[in-house]
mmCIF file of C-alpha atoms in Angstrom:
data_model
loop_
_atom_site.group_PDB
_atom_site.id
_atom_site.type_symbol
_atom_site.label_atom_id
_atom_site.label_comp_id
_atom_site.label_asym_id
_atom_site.label_seq_id
_atom_site.Cartn_x
_atom_site.Cartn_y
_atom_site.Cartn_z
ATOM 1 C CA MET A 175 -1.127 -19.373 36.347
ATOM 2 C CA PRO A 176 0.815 -21.071 39.291
ATOM 3 C CA ASP A 177 0.886 -25.035 39.496
ATOM 4 C CA GLU A 178 0.896 -27.195 42.690
ATOM 5 C CA LYS A 179 4.484 -26.351 43.110
ATOM 6 C CA GLY A 180 3.884 -22.670 42.774
ATOM 7 C CA THR A 181 5.569 -22.473 39.404
ATOM 8 C CA VAL A 182 3.991 -19.793 37.032
ATOM 9 C CA THR A 183 3.273 -20.914 33.900
ATOM 10 C CA LYS A 184 2.384 -18.752 30.704
ATOM 11 C CA MET A 185 -0.601 -19.070 28.772
ATOM 12 C CA ALA A 186 -0.028 -19.532 25.226
ATOM 13 C CA ARG A 187 -1.507 -16.392 23.394
ATOM 14 C CA LYS A 188 -4.063 -17.383 20.812
ATOM 15 C CA PRO A 189 -3.090 -16.363 17.380
ATOM 16 C CA LEU A 190 -4.488 -13.257 16.055
ATOM 17 C CA TYR A 191 -5.916 -14.866 12.810
ATOM 18 C CA LYS A 192 -7.812 -17.608 15.234
ATOM 19 C CA THR A 193 -9.340 -15.096 17.334
ATOM 20 C CA THR A 194 -10.511 -13.266 14.331
ATOM 21 C CA GLU A 195 -11.948 -16.666 12.845
ATOM 22 C CA THR A 196 -13.527 -17.376 16.103
ATOM 23 C CA GLU A 197 -15.555 -14.309 16.468
ATOM 24 C CA MET A 198 -16.744 -14.475 12.554
ATOM 25 C CA ILE A 199 -17.848 -17.891 13.466
ATOM 26 C CA ARG A 200 -19.685 -16.812 16.420
ATOM 27 C CA ARG A 201 -21.281 -13.832 14.400
ATOM 28 C CA ILE A 202 -22.771 -16.423 11.836
ATOM 29 C CA GLU A 203 -23.911 -19.149 14.263
ATOM 30 C CA SER A 204 -25.733 -16.580 16.506
ATOM 31 C CA GLY A 205 -27.590 -14.900 13.445
ATOM 32 C CA ASP A 206 -25.746 -11.681 13.917
ATOM 33 C CA TRP A 207 -24.591 -12.356 10.265
ATOM 34 C CA PRO A 208 -27.638 -13.993 8.646
ATOM 35 C CA ILE A 209 -27.356 -16.358 5.839
ATOM 36 C CA GLY A 210 -27.152 -14.597 2.427
ATOM 37 C CA MET A 211 -25.683 -11.224 4.171
ATOM 38 C CA ARG A 212 -23.132 -9.486 2.057
ATOM 39 C CA LEU A 213 -20.123 -8.628 4.043
ATOM 40 C CA PRO A 214 -17.725 -5.661 3.649
ATOM 41 C CA ASN A 215 -14.730 -6.135 1.487
ATOM 42 C CA GLU A 216 -11.495 -7.391 2.811
ATOM 43 C CA PHE A 217 -10.376 -3.841 3.477
ATOM 44 C CA GLY A 218 -13.438 -2.868 5.536
ATOM 45 C CA LEU A 219 -13.613 -6.037 7.484
ATOM 46 C CA ALA A 220 -9.970 -5.993 8.164
ATOM 47 C CA ALA A 221 -10.647 -2.177 9.704
ATOM 48 C CA GLU A 222 -13.849 -3.346 11.594
ATOM 49 C CA PHE A 223 -11.871 -6.107 13.287
ATOM 50 C CA GLY A 224 -8.682 -4.002 13.875
ATOM 51 C CA VAL A 225 -6.288 -6.638 12.104
ATOM 52 C CA SER A 226 -4.226 -6.684 9.107
ATOM 53 C CA GLN A 227 -5.451 -7.320 5.545
ATOM 54 C CA GLY A 228 -3.365 -10.632 5.558
ATOM 55 C CA THR A 229 -4.945 -11.725 8.944
ATOM 56 C CA MET A 230 -8.464 -11.092 7.467
ATOM 57 C CA ARG A 231 -7.566 -12.774 4.211
ATOM 58 C CA ARG A 232 -6.525 -15.907 6.090
ATOM 59 C CA ALA A 233 -9.722 -16.038 8.042
ATOM 60 C CA LEU A 234 -11.755 -15.385 4.947
ATOM 61 C CA ILE A 235 -10.126 -18.299 3.322
ATOM 62 C CA THR A 236 -10.593 -20.458 6.273
ATOM 63 C CA LEU A 237 -14.073 -19.762 6.815
ATOM 64 C CA GLU A 238 -14.769 -20.417 2.942
ATOM 65 C CA GLY A 239 -13.251 -23.858 3.241
ATOM 66 C CA MET A 240 -15.596 -24.426 6.204
ATOM 67 C CA GLY A 241 -18.492 -23.768 3.920
ATOM 68 C CA LEU A 242 -19.643 -20.804 6.152
ATOM 69 C CA LEU A 243 -18.920 -18.141 3.399
ATOM 70 C CA ASP A 244 -19.462 -17.917 -0.328
ATOM 71 C CA ARG A 245 -16.626 -15.808 -2.150
ATOM 72 C CA LYS A 246 -17.026 -15.022 -5.828
ATOM 73 C CA PRO A 247 -15.059 -12.654 -7.870
ATOM 74 C CA GLY A 248 -17.246 -9.790 -8.761
ATOM 75 C CA ARG A 249 -19.848 -10.594 -6.530
ATOM 76 C CA GLY A 250 -18.239 -10.237 -2.993
ATOM 77 C CA THR A 251 -18.414 -12.291 0.122
ATOM 78 C CA ARG A 252 -21.886 -13.697 1.522
ATOM 79 C CA VAL A 253 -22.633 -15.920 4.344
ATOM 80 C CA ALA A 254 -23.279 -19.177 2.979
ATOM 81 C CA ASP A 255 -26.268 -21.333 3.576
ATOM 82 C CA PRO A 256 -24.931 -24.361 5.577
ATOM 83 C CA ALA A 257 -27.752 -26.493 4.487
ATOM 84 C CA ALA A 258 -26.902 -25.864 0.624
ATOM 85 C CA LYS A 259 -24.707 -28.403 -1.235
ATOM 86 C CA PRO A 260 -21.266 -27.404 -0.870
ATOM 87 C CA ALA A 261 -19.422 -26.822 -4.194
ATOM 88 C CA PRO A 262 -16.907 -29.506 -5.054
ATOM 89 C CA PRO A 263 -13.206 -28.699 -4.217
ATOM 90 C CA VAL A 264 -11.376 -27.274 -7.012
ATOM 91 C CA ALA A 265 -8.954 -30.050 -8.414
ATOM 92 C CA THR A 266 -5.275 -29.738 -8.402
ATOM 93 C CA PRO A 267 -4.211 -29.532 -12.255
ATOM 94 C CA PRO A 268 -3.306 -33.021 -13.445
ATOM 95 C CA ALA A 269 0.610 -33.610 -13.605
ATOM 96 C CA ARG A 270 2.062 -32.104 -16.436
ATOM 97 C CA LEU A 271 5.730 -32.642 -15.325
ATOM 98 C CA LEU A 272 6.739 -36.151 -15.731
ATOM 99 C CA ASP A 273 10.074 -38.161 -15.628
ATOM 100 C CA GLY A 274 10.942 -40.832 -18.170
ATOM 101 C CA ALA A 275 8.672 -43.352 -16.780
ATOM 102 C CA GLY A 276 5.879 -40.722 -17.184
ATOM 103 C CA GLN A 277 5.247 -40.330 -13.697
ATOM 104 C CA PRO A 278 5.691 -36.927 -11.493
ATOM 105 C CA PRO A 279 9.293 -36.616 -10.520
ATOM 106 C CA ALA A 280 9.978 -37.821 -7.033
ATOM 107 C CA PHE A 281 11.886 -35.054 -5.054
ATOM 108 C CA THR A 282 13.425 -35.607 -1.629
ATOM 109 C CA LEU A 283 14.623 -32.927 0.704
ATOM 110 C CA HIS A 284 18.591 -32.379 0.821
ATOM 111 C CA ARG A 285 18.658 -28.743 2.640
ATOM 112 C CA ALA A 286 16.342 -26.117 3.844
ATOM 113 C CA ARG A 287 16.257 -22.575 5.207
ATOM 114 C CA ALA A 288 12.985 -20.930 6.347
ATOM 115 C CA SER A 289 13.056 -17.370 6.986
ATOM 116 C CA THR A 290 10.727 -13.866 6.950
ATOM 117 C CA ARG A 291 11.605 -10.986 4.981
ATOM 118 C CA GLY A 292 10.173 -7.815 3.253
ATOM 119 C CA ALA A 293 8.342 -8.195 0.159
ATOM 120 C CA THR A 294 10.104 -6.832 -3.242
ATOM 121 C CA PRO A 295 7.850 -4.433 -5.320
ATOM 122 C CA GLU A 296 6.754 -7.350 -7.435
ATOM 123 C CA GLU A 297 5.815 -9.668 -4.804
ATOM 124 C CA ALA A 298 4.036 -6.813 -2.854
ATOM 125 C CA ASP A 299 1.987 -6.059 -6.026
ATOM 126 C CA LEU A 300 1.412 -9.944 -6.191
ATOM 127 C CA PHE A 301 0.463 -10.505 -2.577
ATOM 128 C CA GLY A 302 -0.657 -7.002 -1.105
ATOM 129 C CA ALA A 303 1.396 -7.815 1.811
ATOM 130 C CA ALA A 304 4.624 -6.047 3.105
ATOM 131 C CA ARG A 305 6.215 -9.011 4.760
ATOM 132 C CA LEU A 306 6.663 -12.657 3.642
ATOM 133 C CA SER A 307 7.373 -16.143 4.795
ATOM 134 C CA THR A 308 9.892 -17.830 2.576
ATOM 135 C CA LEU A 309 11.106 -21.224 2.489
ATOM 136 C CA GLU A 310 14.358 -22.275 0.296
ATOM 137 C CA ARG A 311 15.216 -25.743 -0.367
ATOM 138 C CA THR A 312 17.629 -27.786 -2.318
ATOM 139 C CA LEU A 313 15.944 -30.942 -3.558
ATOM 140 C CA ARG A 314 17.188 -34.428 -4.882
ATOM 141 C CA ARG A 315 16.205 -36.684 -7.298
ATOM 142 C CA ASP A 316 17.403 -40.249 -7.843
ATOM 143 C CA GLY A 317 19.906 -39.414 -4.895
ATOM 144 C CA ILE A 318 21.222 -36.540 -6.964
ATOM 145 C CA ARG A 319 20.928 -32.713 -6.126
ATOM 146 C CA ALA A 320 18.544 -31.767 -8.954
ATOM 147 C CA ALA A 321 16.310 -28.617 -7.916
ATOM 148 C CA LEU A 322 16.137 -25.427 -6.279
ATOM 149 C CA ASP A 323 12.716 -24.560 -4.678
ATOM 150 C CA GLU A 324 11.445 -21.383 -3.089
ATOM 151 C CA ILE A 325 8.148 -20.861 -1.488
ATOM 152 C CA THR A 326 6.824 -17.504 -0.803
ATOM 153 C CA LEU A 327 3.547 -16.356 0.926
ATOM 154 C CA PRO A 328 2.378 -13.447 3.118
ATOM 155 C CA GLU A 329 3.622 -13.753 6.742
ATOM 156 C CA ALA A 330 0.095 -13.132 7.870
ATOM 157 C CA LEU A 331 -0.982 -16.519 6.672
ATOM 158 C CA ILE A 332 1.908 -18.674 7.866
ATOM 159 C CA PRO A 333 4.035 -17.046 10.269
ATOM 160 C CA ALA A 334 6.714 -19.303 9.844
ATOM 161 C CA LEU A 335 6.963 -22.270 7.285
ATOM 162 C CA PRO A 336 8.443 -25.787 8.516
ATOM 163 C CA GLU A 337 11.716 -26.708 6.837
ATOM 164 C CA ASP A 338 10.243 -30.228 6.433
ATOM 165 C CA ALA A 339 7.061 -28.947 4.841
ATOM 166 C CA ALA A 340 5.554 -30.895 1.894
ATOM 167 C CA ILE A 341 7.419 -30.415 -1.365
ATOM 168 C CA ASP A 342 3.927 -30.105 -3.325
ATOM 169 C CA LEU A 343 2.446 -26.598 -2.934
ATOM 170 C CA ALA A 344 -1.439 -27.924 -2.482
ATOM 171 C CA ASP A 345 -0.093 -30.352 0.391
ATOM 172 C CA LEU A 346 1.735 -27.583 2.113
ATOM 173 C CA LEU A 347 -0.998 -25.165 2.088
ATOM 174 C CA ALA A 348 -3.506 -27.962 3.127
ATOM 175 C CA ALA A 349 -1.218 -28.742 6.058
ATOM 176 C CA ALA A 350 -1.701 -25.340 7.250
ATOM 177 C CA GLY A 351 -5.289 -25.137 7.193
ATOM 178 C CA LEU A 352 -5.326 -23.052 3.966
ATOM 179 C CA ALA A 353 -7.624 -24.403 0.928
ATOM 180 C CA PRO A 354 -6.932 -22.203 -2.356
ATOM 181 C CA ALA A 355 -9.670 -22.104 -4.583
ATOM 182 C CA ALA A 356 -7.089 -22.427 -7.651
ATOM 183 C CA LEU A 357 -3.797 -23.369 -8.605
ATOM 184 C CA THR A 358 -2.112 -22.329 -11.825
ATOM 185 C CA GLU A 359 1.411 -22.902 -13.266
ATOM 186 C CA SER A 360 3.605 -21.704 -15.866
ATOM 187 C CA LEU A 361 7.020 -23.186 -17.293
ATOM 188 C CA SER A 362 9.952 -21.091 -18.676
ATOM 189 C CA ALA A 363 13.777 -21.892 -18.922
ATOM 190 C CA THR A 364 16.882 -20.439 -17.749
ATOM 191 C CA ILE A 365 20.387 -21.397 -16.942
ATOM 192 C CA THR A 366 22.395 -21.868 -13.618
ATOM 193 C CA SER A 367 24.179 -19.079 -11.845
ATOM 194 C CA MET A 368 27.432 -19.518 -9.923
ATOM 195 C CA THR A 369 25.308 -19.898 -7.018
ATOM 196 C CA ASP A 370 22.892 -22.260 -8.437
ATOM 197 C CA SER A 371 25.770 -24.384 -9.922
ATOM 198 C CA VAL A 372 27.416 -24.779 -6.392
ATOM 199 C CA ALA A 373 24.092 -25.686 -4.820
ATOM 200 C CA LEU A 374 23.350 -28.354 -7.478
ATOM 201 C CA SER A 375 26.785 -29.406 -7.881
ATOM 202 C CA CYS A 376 26.463 -29.022 -11.774
ATOM 203 C CA ASP A 377 28.406 -27.314 -14.742
ATOM 204 C CA ARG A 378 27.929 -23.565 -14.886
ATOM 205 C CA TYR A 379 25.380 -22.635 -17.316
ATOM 206 C CA THR A 380 23.367 -25.898 -17.015
ATOM 207 C CA ALA A 381 20.026 -25.523 -18.491
ATOM 208 C CA LEU A 382 16.958 -25.341 -16.007
ATOM 209 C CA LEU A 383 13.324 -25.987 -16.185
ATOM 210 C CA VAL A 384 11.556 -23.257 -13.880
ATOM 211 C CA LEU A 385 8.159 -24.107 -12.766
ATOM 212 C CA THR A 386 6.194 -21.566 -11.267
ATOM 213 C CA ARG A 387 2.870 -22.477 -9.320
ATOM 214 C CA THR A 388 0.618 -19.849 -7.712
ATOM 215 C CA ALA A 389 -2.317 -20.460 -5.225
ATOM 216 C CA HIS A 390 -5.186 -18.213 -5.551
ATOM 217 C CA ASP A 391 -8.034 -17.421 -3.158
ATOM 218 C CA ALA A 392 -11.861 -17.236 -4.608
ATOM 219 C CA GLU A 393 -11.484 -13.739 -5.651
ATOM 220 C CA GLY A 394 -8.443 -14.616 -7.794
ATOM 221 C CA ARG A 395 -5.703 -13.057 -5.574
ATOM 222 C CA ALA A 396 -2.741 -14.812 -4.980
ATOM 223 C CA ILE A 397 -1.823 -16.376 -1.602
ATOM 224 C CA ALA A 398 1.425 -18.448 -2.330
ATOM 225 C CA ARG A 399 3.660 -19.023 -5.083
ATOM 226 C CA GLN A 400 6.121 -21.731 -5.616
ATOM 227 C CA THR A 401 9.301 -21.547 -8.051
ATOM 228 C CA LEU A 402 11.160 -24.791 -8.623
ATOM 229 C CA ARG A 403 14.003 -24.554 -10.742
ATOM 230 C CA MET A 404 15.309 -28.092 -12.010
ATOM 231 C CA ILE A 405 17.879 -29.588 -14.220
ATOM 232 C CA GLY A 406 15.864 -30.845 -16.755
ATOM 233 C CA ASP A 407 17.453 -34.169 -17.841
ATOM 234 C CA GLY A 408 14.554 -36.905 -18.378
ATOM 235 C CA LEU A 409 11.699 -34.480 -17.637
ATOM 236 C CA THR A 410 9.022 -33.497 -19.978
ATOM 237 C CA TYR A 411 6.082 -31.040 -19.459
ATOM 238 C CA GLY A 412 2.860 -31.156 -21.507
ATOM 239 C CA ALA A 413 -0.633 -30.814 -21.615
#
């Protein structure tokens, strides 16, 4: 569209997932999708709207967070009653990783790199997506490089992860308008590779704690994963 000086300004294209969300909201508000109506599964809806499964999944998560849809494992997706009392939000699991003072360790950003790439077979099985957005970061604790962080999620959910995104996975997803139904985590151990030891400026074969956090939608499917590999000095993990 030309401005007063005759300069042509390009109109920003509305993201496909937003277009999908808008049409789904219109159908609900107009009564085309009445309260209690059971919707087709994710694959069927994606085909109906002509979008990818990842795009449809993001739209479903958003509308569920708005209280417009009710999604339960084994029962499918139904149009929710807006007058019904909304279910309380799922709380993030209490902090189990603690420092010597009994507080969650405070990490700060040292270096970050965001990119997109094809999913590995294991990641494709986990996310049901062929392409992922990733964020790889080196983190500091008490001024020392102490952790390597990697976030992975379907590109359709967040096309580009900001390098200064929140370190906490729940906060990162909330900033993108995504509200997971559940967050799970597990702990394992490993040792540094040569690349890890250089990135963390530590000795080769230094012991690392590996904390894996996974965000799930209401049907139990993974929508994001965080892998945090940390030098374990002064850290504890418990119930």
